[in-house]
Coordinates of N, CA and C in Angstrom, one line a residue:
X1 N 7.0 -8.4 3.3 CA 6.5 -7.5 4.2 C 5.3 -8.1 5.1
X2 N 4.4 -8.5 4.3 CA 3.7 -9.4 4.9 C 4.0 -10.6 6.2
X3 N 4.7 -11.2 6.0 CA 5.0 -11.9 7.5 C 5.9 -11.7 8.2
X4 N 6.6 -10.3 8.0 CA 7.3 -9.6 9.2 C 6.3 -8.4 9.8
X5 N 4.9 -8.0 9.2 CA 4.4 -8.0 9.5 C 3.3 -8.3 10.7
X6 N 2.9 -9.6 9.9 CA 2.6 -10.8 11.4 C 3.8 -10.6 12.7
X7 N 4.4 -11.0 12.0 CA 5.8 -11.1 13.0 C 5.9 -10.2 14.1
X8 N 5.5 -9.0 13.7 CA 5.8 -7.7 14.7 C 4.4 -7.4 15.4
X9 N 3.0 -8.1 15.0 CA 2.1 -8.4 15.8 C 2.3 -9.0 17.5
X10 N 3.5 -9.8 17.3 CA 3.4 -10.4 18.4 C 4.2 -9.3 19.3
X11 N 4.2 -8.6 19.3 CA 5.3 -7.1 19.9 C 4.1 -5.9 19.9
X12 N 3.3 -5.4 19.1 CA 2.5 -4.4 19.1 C 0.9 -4.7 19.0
X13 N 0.3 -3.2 18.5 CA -1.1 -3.9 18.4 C -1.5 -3.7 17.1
X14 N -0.9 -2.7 16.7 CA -1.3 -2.8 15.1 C 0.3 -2.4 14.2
X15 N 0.1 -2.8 12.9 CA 1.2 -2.5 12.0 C 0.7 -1.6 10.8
X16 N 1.4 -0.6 10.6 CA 1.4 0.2 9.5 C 2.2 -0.2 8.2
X17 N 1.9 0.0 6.5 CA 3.1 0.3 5.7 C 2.5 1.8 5.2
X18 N 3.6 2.3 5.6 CA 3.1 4.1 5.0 C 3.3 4.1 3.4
X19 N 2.6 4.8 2.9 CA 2.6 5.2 1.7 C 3.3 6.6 1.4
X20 N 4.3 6.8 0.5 CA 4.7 8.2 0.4 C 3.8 9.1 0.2
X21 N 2.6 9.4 -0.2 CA 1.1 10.2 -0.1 C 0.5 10.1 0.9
X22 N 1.3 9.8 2.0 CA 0.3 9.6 3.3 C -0.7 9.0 3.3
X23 N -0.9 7.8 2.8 CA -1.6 6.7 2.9 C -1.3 5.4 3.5
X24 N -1.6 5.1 3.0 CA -0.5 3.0 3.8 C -0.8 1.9 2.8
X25 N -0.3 0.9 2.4 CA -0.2 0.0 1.5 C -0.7 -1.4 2.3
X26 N -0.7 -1.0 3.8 CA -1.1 -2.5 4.9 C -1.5 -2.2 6.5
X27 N -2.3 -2.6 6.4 CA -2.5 -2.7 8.1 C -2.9 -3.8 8.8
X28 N -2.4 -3.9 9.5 CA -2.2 -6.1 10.6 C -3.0 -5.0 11.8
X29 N -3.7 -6.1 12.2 CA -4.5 -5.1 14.1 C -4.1 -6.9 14.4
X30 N -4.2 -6.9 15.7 CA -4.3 -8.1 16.7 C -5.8 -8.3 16.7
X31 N -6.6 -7.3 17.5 CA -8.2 -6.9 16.9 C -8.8 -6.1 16.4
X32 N -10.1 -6.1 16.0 CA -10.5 -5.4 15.7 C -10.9 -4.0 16.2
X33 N -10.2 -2.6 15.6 CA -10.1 -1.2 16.6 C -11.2 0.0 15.6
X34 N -12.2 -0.6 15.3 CA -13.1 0.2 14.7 C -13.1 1.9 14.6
X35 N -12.6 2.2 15.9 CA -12.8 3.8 16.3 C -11.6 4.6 15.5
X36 N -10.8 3.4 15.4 CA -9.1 4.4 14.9 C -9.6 4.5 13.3
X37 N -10.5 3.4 12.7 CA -10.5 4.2 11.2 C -11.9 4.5 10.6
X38 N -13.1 5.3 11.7 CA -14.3 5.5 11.7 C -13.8 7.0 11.2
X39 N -14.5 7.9 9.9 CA -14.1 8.9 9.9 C -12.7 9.5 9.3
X40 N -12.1 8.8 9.0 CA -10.7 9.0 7.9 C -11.4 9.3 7.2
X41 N -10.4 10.7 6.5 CA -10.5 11.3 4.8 C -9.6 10.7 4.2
X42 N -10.5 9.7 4.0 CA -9.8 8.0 2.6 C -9.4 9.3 1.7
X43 N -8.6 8.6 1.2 CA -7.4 9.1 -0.4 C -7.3 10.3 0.0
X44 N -6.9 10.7 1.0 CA -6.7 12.2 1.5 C -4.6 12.0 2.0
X45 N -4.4 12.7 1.9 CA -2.4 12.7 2.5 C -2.7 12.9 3.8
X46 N -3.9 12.8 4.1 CA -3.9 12.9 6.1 C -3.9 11.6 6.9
X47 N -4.1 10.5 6.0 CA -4.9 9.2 6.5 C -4.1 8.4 7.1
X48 N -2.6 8.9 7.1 CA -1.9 7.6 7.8 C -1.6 8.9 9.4
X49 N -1.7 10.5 9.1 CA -1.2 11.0 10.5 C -2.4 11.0 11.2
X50 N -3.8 10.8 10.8 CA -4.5 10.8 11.3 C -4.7 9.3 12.1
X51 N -4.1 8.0 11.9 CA -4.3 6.7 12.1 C -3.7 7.1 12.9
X52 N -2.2 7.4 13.3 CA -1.2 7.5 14.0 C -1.6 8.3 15.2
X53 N -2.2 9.3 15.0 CA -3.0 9.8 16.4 C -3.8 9.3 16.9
X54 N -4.7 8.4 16.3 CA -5.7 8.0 17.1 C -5.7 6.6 17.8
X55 N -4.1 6.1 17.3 CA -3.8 4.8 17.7 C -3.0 5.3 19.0
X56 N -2.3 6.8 19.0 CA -1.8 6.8 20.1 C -2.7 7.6 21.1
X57 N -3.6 8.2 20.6 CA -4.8 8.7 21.9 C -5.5 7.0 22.6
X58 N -5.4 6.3 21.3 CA -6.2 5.1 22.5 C -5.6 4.1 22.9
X59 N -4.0 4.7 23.2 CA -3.2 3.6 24.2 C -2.8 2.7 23.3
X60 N -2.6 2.3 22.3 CA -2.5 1.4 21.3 C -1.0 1.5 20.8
X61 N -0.2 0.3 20.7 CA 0.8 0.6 19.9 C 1.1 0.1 18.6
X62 N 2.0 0.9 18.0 CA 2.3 0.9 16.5 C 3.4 0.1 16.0
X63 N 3.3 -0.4 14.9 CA 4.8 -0.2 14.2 C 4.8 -0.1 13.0
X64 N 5.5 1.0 12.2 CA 5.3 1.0 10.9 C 6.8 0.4 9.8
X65 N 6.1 -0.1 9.1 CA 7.1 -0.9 8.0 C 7.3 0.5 7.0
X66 N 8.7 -0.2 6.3 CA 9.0 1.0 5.2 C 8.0 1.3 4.1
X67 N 8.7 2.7 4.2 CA 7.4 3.7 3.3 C 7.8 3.4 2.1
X68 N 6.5 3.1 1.2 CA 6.7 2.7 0.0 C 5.7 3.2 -1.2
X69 N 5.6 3.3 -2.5 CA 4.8 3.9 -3.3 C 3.6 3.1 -3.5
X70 N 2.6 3.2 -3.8 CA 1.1 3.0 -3.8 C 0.6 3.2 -5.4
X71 N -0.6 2.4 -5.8 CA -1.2 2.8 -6.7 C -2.8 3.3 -6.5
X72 N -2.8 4.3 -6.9 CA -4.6 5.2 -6.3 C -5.1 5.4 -7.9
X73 N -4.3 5.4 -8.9 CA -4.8 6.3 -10.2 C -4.2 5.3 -11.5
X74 N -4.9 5.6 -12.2 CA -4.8 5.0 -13.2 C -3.5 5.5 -14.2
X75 N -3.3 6.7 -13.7 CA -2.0 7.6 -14.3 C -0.7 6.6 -13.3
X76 N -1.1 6.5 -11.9 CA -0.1 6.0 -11.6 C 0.0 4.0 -12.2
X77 N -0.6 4.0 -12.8 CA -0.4 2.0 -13.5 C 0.2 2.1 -14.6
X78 N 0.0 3.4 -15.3 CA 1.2 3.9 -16.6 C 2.2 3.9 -16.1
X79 N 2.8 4.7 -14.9 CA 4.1 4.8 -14.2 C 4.4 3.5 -14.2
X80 N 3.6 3.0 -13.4 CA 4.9 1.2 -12.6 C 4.8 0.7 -14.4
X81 N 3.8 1.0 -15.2 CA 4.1 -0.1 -16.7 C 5.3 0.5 -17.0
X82 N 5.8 1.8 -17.2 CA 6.8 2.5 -17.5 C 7.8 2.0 -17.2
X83 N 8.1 2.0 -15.6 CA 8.7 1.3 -14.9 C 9.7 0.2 -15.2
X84 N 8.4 -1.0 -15.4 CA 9.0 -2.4 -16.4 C 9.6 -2.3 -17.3
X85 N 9.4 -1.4 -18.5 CA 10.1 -1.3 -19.4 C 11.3 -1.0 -18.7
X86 N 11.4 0.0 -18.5 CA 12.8 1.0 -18.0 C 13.8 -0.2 -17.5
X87 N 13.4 -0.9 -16.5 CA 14.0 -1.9 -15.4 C 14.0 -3.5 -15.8
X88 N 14.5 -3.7 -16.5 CA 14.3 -4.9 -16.9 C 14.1 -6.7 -15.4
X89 N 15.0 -6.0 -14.9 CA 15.2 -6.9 -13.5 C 13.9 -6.6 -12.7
X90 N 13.0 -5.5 -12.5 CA 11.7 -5.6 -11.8 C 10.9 -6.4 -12.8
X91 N 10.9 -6.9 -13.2 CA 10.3 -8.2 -14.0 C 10.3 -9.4 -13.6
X92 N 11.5 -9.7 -12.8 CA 11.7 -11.1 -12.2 C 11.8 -10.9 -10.5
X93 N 11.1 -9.4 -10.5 CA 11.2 -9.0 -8.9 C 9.4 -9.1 -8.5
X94 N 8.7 -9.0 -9.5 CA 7.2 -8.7 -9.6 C 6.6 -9.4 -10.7
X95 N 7.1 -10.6 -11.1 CA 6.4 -11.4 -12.4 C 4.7 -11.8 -12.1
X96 N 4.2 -11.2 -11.5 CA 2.5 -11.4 -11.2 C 2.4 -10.4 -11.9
X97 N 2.6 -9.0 -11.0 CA 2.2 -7.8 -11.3 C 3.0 -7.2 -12.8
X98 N 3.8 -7.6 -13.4 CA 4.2 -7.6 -14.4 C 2.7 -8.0 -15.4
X99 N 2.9 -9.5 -15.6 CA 2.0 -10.2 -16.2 C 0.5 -9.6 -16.5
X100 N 0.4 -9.0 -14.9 CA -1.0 -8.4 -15.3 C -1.5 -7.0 -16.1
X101 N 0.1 -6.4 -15.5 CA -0.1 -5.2 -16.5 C -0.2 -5.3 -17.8
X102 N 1.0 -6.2 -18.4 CA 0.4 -6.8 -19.5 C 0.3 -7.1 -20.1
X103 N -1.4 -7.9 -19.4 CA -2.8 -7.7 -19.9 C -3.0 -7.2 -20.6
X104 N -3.2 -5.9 -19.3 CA -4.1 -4.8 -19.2 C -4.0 -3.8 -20.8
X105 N -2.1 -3.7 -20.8 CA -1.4 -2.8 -21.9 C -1.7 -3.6 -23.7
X106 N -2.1 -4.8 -23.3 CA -1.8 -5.2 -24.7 C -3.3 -5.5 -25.0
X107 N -4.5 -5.6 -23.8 CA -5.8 -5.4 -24.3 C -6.3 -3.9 -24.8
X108 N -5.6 -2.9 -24.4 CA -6.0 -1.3 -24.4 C -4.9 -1.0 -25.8
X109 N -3.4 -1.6 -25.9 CA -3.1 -1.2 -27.5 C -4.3 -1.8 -28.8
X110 N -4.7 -3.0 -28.9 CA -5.7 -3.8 -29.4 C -6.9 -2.6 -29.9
X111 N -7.5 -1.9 -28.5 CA -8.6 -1.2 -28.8 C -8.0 -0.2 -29.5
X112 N -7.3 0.1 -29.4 CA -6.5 1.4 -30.0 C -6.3 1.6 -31.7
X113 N -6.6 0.5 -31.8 CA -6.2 0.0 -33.2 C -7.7 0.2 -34.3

């Protein structure tokens, strides 16, 4: 996503990835548009319609990449660990973010103990 990202820079002025919570996972500018994210209710479901207006009140064009899930909570890093289990194949789709989980899971069973 990242360098079709770039990619679509050279066509707009900023890029979106929406988040299904109305958030975004990415944003590319050409430059820097200070006024479009002065004032956002961060971790709010408003943050990506609110970008989206203020990119189109100031003339500015968009493009948004596919909407995809986000992590905000700590409830949601049990879900994607869950996840792994469940999916054996997102393992060799995400072997970073696999890895780190874990970590994370096999430092926090340890305390548990």
């Amino acid at each position: 996503d990242i360098s079709f990202a770039f990619e679509q820079l050279d066509m707009v002025d900023l890029v979106l990835g929406p988040t299904v919570d109305g958030g975004y996972y990415l944003i590319g500018a050409k430059q820097d548009h200070p006024q479009i994210f002065e004032g956002i209710p961060w971790s709010s479901s408003e943050v990506l319609s609110q970008t989206l207006s203020r990119i189109s009140s100031s003339g500015l064009t968009v493009y948004q990449l596919p909407v995809k899930s986000d992590i905000d909570t700590f409830e949601e890093v049990r879900e994607l660990w869950l996840q792994f289990q469940q999916t054996p194949n997102l393992t060799h789709q995400l072997p970073h973010t696999f890895q780190a989980l874990k970590k994370i899971f096999s430092v926090m069973d340890k305390k548990k103990r």
